[in-house]
Short mmCIF file of C-alpha atoms in Angstrom, two decimals:
data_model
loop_
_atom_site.label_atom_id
_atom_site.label_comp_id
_atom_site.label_asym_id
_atom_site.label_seq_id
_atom_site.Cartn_x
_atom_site.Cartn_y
_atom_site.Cartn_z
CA UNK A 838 -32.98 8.97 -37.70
CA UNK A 839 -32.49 5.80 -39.09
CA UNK A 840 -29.95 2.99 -37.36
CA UNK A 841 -28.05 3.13 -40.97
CA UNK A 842 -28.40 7.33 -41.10
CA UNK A 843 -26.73 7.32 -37.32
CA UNK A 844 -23.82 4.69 -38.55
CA UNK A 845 -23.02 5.96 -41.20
CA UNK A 846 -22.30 9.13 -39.70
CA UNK A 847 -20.21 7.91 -36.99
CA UNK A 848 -18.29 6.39 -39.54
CA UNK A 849 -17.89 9.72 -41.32
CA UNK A 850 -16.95 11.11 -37.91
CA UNK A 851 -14.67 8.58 -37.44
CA UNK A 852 -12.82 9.29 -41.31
CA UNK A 853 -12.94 12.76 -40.59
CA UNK A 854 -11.28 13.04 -37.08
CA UNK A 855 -8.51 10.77 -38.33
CA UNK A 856 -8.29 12.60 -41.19
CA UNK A 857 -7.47 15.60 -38.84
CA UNK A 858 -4.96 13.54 -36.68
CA UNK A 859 -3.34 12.48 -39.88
CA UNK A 860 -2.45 16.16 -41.03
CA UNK A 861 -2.01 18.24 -37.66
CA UNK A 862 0.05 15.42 -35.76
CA UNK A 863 3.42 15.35 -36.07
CA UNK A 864 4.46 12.33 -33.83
CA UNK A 865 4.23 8.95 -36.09
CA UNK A 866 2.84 6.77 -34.00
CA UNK A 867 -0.41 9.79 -33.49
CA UNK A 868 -0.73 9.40 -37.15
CA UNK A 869 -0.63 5.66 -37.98
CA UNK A 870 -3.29 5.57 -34.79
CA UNK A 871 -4.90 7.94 -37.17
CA UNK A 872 -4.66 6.37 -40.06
CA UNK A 873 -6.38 2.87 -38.12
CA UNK A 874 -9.15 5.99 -36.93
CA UNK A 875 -9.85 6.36 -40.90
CA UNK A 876 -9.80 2.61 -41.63
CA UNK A 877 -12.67 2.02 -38.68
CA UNK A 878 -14.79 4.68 -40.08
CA UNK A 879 -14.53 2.90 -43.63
CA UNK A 880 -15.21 -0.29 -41.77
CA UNK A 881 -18.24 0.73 -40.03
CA UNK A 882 -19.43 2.12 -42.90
CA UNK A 883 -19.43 -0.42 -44.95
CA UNK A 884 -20.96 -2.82 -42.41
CA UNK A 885 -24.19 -0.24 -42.21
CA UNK A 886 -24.17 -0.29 -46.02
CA UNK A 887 -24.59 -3.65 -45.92
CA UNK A 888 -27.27 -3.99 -42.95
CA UNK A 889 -29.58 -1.42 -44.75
CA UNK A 890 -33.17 -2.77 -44.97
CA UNK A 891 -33.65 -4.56 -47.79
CA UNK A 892 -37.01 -5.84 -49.89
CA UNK A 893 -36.21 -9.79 -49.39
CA UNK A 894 -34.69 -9.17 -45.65
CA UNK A 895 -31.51 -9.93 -47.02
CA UNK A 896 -28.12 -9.08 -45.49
CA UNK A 897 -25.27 -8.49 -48.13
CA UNK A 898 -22.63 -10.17 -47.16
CA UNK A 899 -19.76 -8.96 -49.42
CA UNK A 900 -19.25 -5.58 -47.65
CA UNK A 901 -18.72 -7.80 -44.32
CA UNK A 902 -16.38 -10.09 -46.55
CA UNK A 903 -14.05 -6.95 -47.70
CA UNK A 904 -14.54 -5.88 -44.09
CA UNK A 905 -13.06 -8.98 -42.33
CA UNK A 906 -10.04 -9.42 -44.62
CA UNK A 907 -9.94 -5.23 -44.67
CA UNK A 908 -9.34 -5.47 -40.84
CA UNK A 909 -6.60 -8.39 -41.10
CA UNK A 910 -5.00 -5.94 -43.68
CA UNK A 911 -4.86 -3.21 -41.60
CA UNK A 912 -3.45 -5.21 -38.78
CA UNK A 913 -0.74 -6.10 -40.86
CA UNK A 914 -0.19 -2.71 -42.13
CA UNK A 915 0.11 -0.76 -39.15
CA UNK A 916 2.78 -3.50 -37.41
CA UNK A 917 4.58 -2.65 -40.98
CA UNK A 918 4.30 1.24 -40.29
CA UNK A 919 4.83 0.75 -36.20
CA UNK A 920 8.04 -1.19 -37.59
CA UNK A 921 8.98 1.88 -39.97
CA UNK A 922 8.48 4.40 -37.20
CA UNK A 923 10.44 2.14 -34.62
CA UNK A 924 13.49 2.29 -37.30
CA UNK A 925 13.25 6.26 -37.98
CA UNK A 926 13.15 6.72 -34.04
CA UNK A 927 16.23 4.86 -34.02
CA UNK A 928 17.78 5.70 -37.07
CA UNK A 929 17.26 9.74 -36.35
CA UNK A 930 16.16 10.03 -32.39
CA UNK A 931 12.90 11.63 -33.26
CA UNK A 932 9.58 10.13 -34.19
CA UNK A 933 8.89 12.61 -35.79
CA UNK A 934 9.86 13.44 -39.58
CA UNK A 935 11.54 16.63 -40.26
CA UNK A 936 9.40 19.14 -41.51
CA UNK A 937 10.79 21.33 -44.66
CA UNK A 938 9.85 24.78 -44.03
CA UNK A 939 8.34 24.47 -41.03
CA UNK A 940 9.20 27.51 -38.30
CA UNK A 941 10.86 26.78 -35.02
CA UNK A 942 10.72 22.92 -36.01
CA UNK A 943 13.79 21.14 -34.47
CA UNK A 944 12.45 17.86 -34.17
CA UNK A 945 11.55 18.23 -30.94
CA UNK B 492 5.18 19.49 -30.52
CA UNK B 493 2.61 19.55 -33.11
CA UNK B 494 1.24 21.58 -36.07
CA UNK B 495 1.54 25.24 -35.19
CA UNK B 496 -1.91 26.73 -34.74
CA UNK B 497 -2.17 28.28 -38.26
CA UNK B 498 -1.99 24.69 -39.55
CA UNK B 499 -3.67 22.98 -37.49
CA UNK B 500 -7.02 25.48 -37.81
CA UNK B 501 -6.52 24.72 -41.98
CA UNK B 502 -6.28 20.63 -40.87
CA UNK B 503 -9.24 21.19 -38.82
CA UNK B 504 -11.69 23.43 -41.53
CA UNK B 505 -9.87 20.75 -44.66
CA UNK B 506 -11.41 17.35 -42.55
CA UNK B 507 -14.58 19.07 -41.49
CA UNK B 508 -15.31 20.17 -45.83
CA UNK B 509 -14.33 16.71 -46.70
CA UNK B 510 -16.32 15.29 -43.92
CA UNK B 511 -19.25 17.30 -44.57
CA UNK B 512 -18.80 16.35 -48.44
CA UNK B 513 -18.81 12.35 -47.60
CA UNK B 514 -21.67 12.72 -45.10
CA UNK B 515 -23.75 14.75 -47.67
CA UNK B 516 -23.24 11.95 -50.25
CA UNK B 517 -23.47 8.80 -47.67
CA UNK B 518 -27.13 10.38 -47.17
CA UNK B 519 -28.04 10.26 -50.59
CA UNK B 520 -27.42 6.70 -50.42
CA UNK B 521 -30.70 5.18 -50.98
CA UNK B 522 -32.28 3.67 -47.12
CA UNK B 523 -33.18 0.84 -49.04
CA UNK B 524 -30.59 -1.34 -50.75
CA UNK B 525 -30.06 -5.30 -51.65
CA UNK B 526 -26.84 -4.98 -53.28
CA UNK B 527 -25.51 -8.12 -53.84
CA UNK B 528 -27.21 -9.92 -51.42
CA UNK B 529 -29.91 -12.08 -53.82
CA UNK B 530 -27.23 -13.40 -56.12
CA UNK B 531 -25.05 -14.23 -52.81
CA UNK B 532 -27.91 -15.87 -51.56
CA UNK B 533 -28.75 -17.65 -54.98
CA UNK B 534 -25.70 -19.31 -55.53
CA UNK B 535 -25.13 -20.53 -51.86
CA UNK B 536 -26.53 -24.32 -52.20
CA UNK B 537 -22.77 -24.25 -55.09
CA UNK B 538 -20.95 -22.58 -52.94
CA UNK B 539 -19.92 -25.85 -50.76
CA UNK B 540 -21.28 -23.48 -47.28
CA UNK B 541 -23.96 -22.40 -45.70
CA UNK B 542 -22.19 -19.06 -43.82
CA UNK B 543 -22.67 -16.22 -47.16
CA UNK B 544 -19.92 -14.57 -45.70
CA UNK B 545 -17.31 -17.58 -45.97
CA UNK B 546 -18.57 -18.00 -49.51
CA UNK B 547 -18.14 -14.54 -50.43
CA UNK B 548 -14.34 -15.12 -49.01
CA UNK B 549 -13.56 -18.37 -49.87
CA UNK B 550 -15.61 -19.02 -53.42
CA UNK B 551 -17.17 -16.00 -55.06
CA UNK B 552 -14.39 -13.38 -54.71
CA UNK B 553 -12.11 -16.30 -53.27
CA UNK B 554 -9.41 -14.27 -56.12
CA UNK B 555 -9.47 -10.94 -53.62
CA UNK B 556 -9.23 -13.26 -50.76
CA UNK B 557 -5.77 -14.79 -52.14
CA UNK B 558 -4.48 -11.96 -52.87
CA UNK B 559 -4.80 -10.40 -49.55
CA UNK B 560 -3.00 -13.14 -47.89
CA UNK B 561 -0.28 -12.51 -49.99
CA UNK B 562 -0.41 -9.02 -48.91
CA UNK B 563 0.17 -10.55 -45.35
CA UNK B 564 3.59 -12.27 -46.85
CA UNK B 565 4.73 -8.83 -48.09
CA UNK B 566 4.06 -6.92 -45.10
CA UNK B 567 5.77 -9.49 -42.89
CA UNK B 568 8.66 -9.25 -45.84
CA UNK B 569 8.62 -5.74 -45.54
CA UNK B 570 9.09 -5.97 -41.30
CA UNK B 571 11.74 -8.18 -41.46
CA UNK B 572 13.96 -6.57 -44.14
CA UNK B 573 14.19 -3.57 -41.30
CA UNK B 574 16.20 -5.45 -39.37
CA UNK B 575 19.89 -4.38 -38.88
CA UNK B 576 21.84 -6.57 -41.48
CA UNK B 577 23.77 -8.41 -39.07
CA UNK B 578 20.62 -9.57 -37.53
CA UNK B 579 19.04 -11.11 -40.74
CA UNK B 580 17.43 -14.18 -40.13
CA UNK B 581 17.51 -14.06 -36.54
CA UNK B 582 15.42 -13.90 -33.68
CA UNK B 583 12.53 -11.38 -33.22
CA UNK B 584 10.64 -9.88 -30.03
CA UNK B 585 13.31 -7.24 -28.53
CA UNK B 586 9.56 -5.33 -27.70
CA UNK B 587 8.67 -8.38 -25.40
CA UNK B 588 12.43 -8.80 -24.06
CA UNK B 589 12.19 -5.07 -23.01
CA UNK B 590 8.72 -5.22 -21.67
CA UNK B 591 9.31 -6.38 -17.90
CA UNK B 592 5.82 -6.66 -16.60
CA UNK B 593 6.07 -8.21 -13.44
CA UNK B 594 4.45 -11.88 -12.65
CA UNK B 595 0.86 -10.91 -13.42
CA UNK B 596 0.49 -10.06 -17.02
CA UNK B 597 2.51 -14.06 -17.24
CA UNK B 598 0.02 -15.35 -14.73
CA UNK B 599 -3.11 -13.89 -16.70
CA UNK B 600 -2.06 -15.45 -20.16
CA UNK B 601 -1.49 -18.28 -18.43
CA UNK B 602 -5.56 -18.46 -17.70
CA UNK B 603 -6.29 -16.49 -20.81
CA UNK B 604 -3.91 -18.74 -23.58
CA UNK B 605 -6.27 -22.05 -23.58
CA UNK B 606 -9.35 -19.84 -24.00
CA UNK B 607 -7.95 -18.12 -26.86
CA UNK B 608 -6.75 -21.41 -28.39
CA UNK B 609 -10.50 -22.68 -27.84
CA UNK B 610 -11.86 -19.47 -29.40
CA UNK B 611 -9.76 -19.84 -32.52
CA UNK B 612 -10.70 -23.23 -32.98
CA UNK B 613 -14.31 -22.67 -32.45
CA UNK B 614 -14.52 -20.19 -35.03
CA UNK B 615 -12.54 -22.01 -37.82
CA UNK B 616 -14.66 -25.08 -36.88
CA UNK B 617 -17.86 -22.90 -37.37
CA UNK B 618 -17.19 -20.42 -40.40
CA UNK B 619 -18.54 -23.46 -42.88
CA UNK B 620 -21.96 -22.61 -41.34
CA UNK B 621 -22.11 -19.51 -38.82
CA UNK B 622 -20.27 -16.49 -38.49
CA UNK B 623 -16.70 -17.11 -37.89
CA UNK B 624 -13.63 -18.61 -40.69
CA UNK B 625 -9.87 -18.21 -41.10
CA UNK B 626 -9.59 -14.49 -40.73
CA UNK B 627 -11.05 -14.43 -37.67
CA UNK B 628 -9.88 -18.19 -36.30
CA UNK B 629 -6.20 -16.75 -37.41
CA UNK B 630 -6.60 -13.06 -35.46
CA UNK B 631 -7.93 -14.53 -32.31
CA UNK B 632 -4.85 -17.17 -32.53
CA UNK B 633 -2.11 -14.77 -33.05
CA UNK B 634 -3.48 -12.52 -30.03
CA UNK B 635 -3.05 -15.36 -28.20
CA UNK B 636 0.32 -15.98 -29.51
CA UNK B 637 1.16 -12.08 -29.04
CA UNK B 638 0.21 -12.58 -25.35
CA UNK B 639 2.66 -15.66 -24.89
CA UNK B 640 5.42 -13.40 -26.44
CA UNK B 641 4.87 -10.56 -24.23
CA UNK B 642 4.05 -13.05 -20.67
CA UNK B 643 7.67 -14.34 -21.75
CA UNK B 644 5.99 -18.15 -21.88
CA UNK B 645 6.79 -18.48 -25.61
CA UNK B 646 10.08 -17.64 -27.41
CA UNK B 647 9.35 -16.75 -31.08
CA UNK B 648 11.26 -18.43 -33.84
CA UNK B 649 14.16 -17.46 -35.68
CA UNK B 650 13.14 -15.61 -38.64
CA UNK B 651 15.22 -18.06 -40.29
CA UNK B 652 14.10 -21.13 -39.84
CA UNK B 653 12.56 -23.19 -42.79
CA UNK B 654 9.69 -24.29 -40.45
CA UNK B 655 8.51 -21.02 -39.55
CA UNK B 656 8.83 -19.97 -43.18
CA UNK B 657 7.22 -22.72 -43.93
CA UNK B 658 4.18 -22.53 -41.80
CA UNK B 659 3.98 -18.37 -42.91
CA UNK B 660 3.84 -19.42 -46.87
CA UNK B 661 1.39 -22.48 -45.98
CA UNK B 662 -1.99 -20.74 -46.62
CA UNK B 663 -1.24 -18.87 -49.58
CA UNK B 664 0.24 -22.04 -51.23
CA UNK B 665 -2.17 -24.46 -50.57
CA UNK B 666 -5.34 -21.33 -51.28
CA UNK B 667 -3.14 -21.18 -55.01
CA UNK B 668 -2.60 -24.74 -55.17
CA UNK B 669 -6.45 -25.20 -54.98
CA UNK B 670 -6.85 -22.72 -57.66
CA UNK B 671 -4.88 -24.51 -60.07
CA UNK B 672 -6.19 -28.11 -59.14
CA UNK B 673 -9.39 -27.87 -61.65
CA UNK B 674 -8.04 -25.54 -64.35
CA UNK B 675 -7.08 -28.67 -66.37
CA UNK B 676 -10.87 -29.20 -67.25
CA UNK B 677 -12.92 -26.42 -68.19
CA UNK B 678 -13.03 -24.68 -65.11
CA UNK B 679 -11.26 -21.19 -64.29
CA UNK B 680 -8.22 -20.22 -62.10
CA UNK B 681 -9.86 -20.66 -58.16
CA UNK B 682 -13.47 -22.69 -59.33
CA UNK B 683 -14.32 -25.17 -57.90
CA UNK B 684 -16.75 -27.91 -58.62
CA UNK B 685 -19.90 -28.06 -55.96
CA UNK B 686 -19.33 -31.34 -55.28
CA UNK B 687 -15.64 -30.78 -54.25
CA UNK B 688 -16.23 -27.11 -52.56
CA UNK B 689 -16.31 -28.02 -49.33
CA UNK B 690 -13.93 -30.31 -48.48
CA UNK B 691 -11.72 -28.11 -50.68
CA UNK B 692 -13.06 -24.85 -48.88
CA UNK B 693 -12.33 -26.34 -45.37
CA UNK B 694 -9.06 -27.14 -45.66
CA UNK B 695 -7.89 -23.84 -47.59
CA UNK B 696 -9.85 -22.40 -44.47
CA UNK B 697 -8.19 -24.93 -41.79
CA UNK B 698 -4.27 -24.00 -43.25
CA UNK B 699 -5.03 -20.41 -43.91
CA UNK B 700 -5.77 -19.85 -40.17
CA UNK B 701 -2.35 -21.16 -38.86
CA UNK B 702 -0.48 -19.12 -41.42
CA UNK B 703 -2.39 -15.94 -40.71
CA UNK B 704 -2.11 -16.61 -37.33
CA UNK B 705 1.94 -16.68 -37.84
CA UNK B 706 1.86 -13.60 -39.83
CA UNK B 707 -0.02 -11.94 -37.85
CA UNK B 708 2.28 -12.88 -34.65
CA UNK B 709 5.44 -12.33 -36.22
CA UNK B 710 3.92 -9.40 -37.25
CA UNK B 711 3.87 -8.50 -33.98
CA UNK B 712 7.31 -9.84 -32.61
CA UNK B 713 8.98 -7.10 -35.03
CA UNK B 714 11.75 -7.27 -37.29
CA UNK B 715 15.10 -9.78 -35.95
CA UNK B 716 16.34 -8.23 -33.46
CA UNK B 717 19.02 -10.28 -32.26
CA UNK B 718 21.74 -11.63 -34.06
CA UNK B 719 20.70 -15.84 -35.78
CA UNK B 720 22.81 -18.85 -34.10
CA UNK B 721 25.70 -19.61 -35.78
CA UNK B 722 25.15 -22.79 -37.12
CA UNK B 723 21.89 -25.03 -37.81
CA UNK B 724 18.47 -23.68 -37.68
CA UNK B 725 17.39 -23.98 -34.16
CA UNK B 726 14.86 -22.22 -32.69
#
């Protein structure tokens, strides 16, 4: 296995199990943790795209430039979402959205 | 509490196709790849530095770059406007004022504040030529900030105040104002002639990383949570 082969699917690891968190969690802050799960494994991913071997020895250095700005955007994001879930906690006493049609599901 | 079981088995078998799916394809992905890395390499001695990274950032895609800062502005517009109305424009941080850690976590930042300020510095100072540059200078500078909120050594500013407004919008301006400087000759929107690119490049670099470092920290503070003074614009 290759260093990039054993990135890359950690970072697929990582997109997936956030992707999981993001649909079976209920409780906001769970998901926008998930949601930062998804943006690492697109992170790390793109940082072993860019550290492949290449023919000159060359290390692209865009993927690390979308990555470095990509993580200051994703800071900024998630206090933005951590802001939106503090307001619907207060706003509704649950951090958790109400669910249409979901059984048994008071919120609690 | 969460997803009855049902659901959660359908989350669970949905991530693991869509995982398998992007794994599948990220091993097609030929081993061996240059991608962009020759030109970036190339055009380097224009570029006005010697770090590829900082003139991906700063020069090549230096458009991208802008832009995202100004996604910083509307994300810190966006926290803000959640405040209650009657606490528009005034001071943030009710997280910190509720956070009542006891004397160590104030007698750690004390030790850990001037490190972080050295950090930041040290990796603005070096992003010309090594890895390091505004994004990271301005992250390692708001943590620090964040941990002088939270030790209670620091009060943040009032959301209104012109200064910190001022110091928030800095980067973006004066990354835009840079843009335009040249566009009078024959150059395009954000080019820059070699000669020029680094002084230009270092002080884009050098005001970017204070105003990301606001953002970022006000970022953190949280929408106004108290309500603004009633006169003046005092801190």
């Amino acid at each position: 296995v290759s260093g990039f082969t054993l990135y890359a699917l950690t970072a697929v690891a990582l997109f997936t199990i956030g992707l999981y968190g993001l649909i079976a969690r209920r409780h906001l802050v769970r998901r926008i943790i998930a949601v930062n799960f998804m943006g690492g494994g697109v992170f790390l991913l793109l940082g072993a795209g860019a550290a492949r071997p290449a023919a000159d020895g060359l290390v692209d250095p865009v993927p690390h430039a979308m990555v470095i700005t990509g993580i200051v955007v994703a800071v900024s994001a998630t206090a933005l979402a951590l802001t939106l879930a503090a307001r619907i906690t207060a706003a509704t006493g649950s951090p958790r959205l109400p669910e249409s049609g979901a059984p048994g599901d008071s919120g609690a | 509490m969460n997803a009855p079981p049902a659901q959660r088995l359908m989350a669970a078998a949905l991530s693991l196709l869509f995982g398998g799916g992007v794994a599948w394809v990220v091993l097609q992905l030929p081993a061996e790849s240059t991608g962009l890395a020759t030109l970036a390499y190339e055009a380097l001695p224009r570029s006005g530095v010697s770090n590829p990274v900082t003139a991906v950032l700063l020069n090549y895609r230096s458009y991208d770059t802008l832009l995202e800062t100004g996604v910083l502005l509307l994300a810190l517009c966006g926290v803000w406007s959640l405040c209650r109305d009657e606490d528009w424009g005034g001071m943030p941080g009710a997280a910190a004022r509720l956070l009542d850690g006891g004397p160590q976590l104030p007698a750690f930042v004390r030790v850990i504040a001037p490190a972080g300020v050295l950090v930041g510095g040290y990796l603005l100072w070096a992003g010309s030529h090594a890895p390091g540059g505004a994004f990271q200078a301005g992250t390692v500078l708001a943590a620090t900030a964040a941990l002088l909120l939270l030790g209670r050594l620091a009060l943040p500013p009032s959301t209104g105040s012109i200064g910190a407004r001022a110091v928030v919008v800095a980067g973006f301006v004066a990354f835009f104002g840079a843009g335009l400087l040249f566009m009078a000759g024959p150059r395009a929107f954000l080019e820059y002639p070699p000669a020029l690119a680094k002084p230009l490049i270092v002080t884009i670099e050098t005001v970017l990383t204070i105003s990301i470092a606001a953002t970022l920290a006000l970022l953190i503070a949280g929408p106004p949570s108290a309500p603004p003074p009633p006169a003046g614009h005092g801190r």
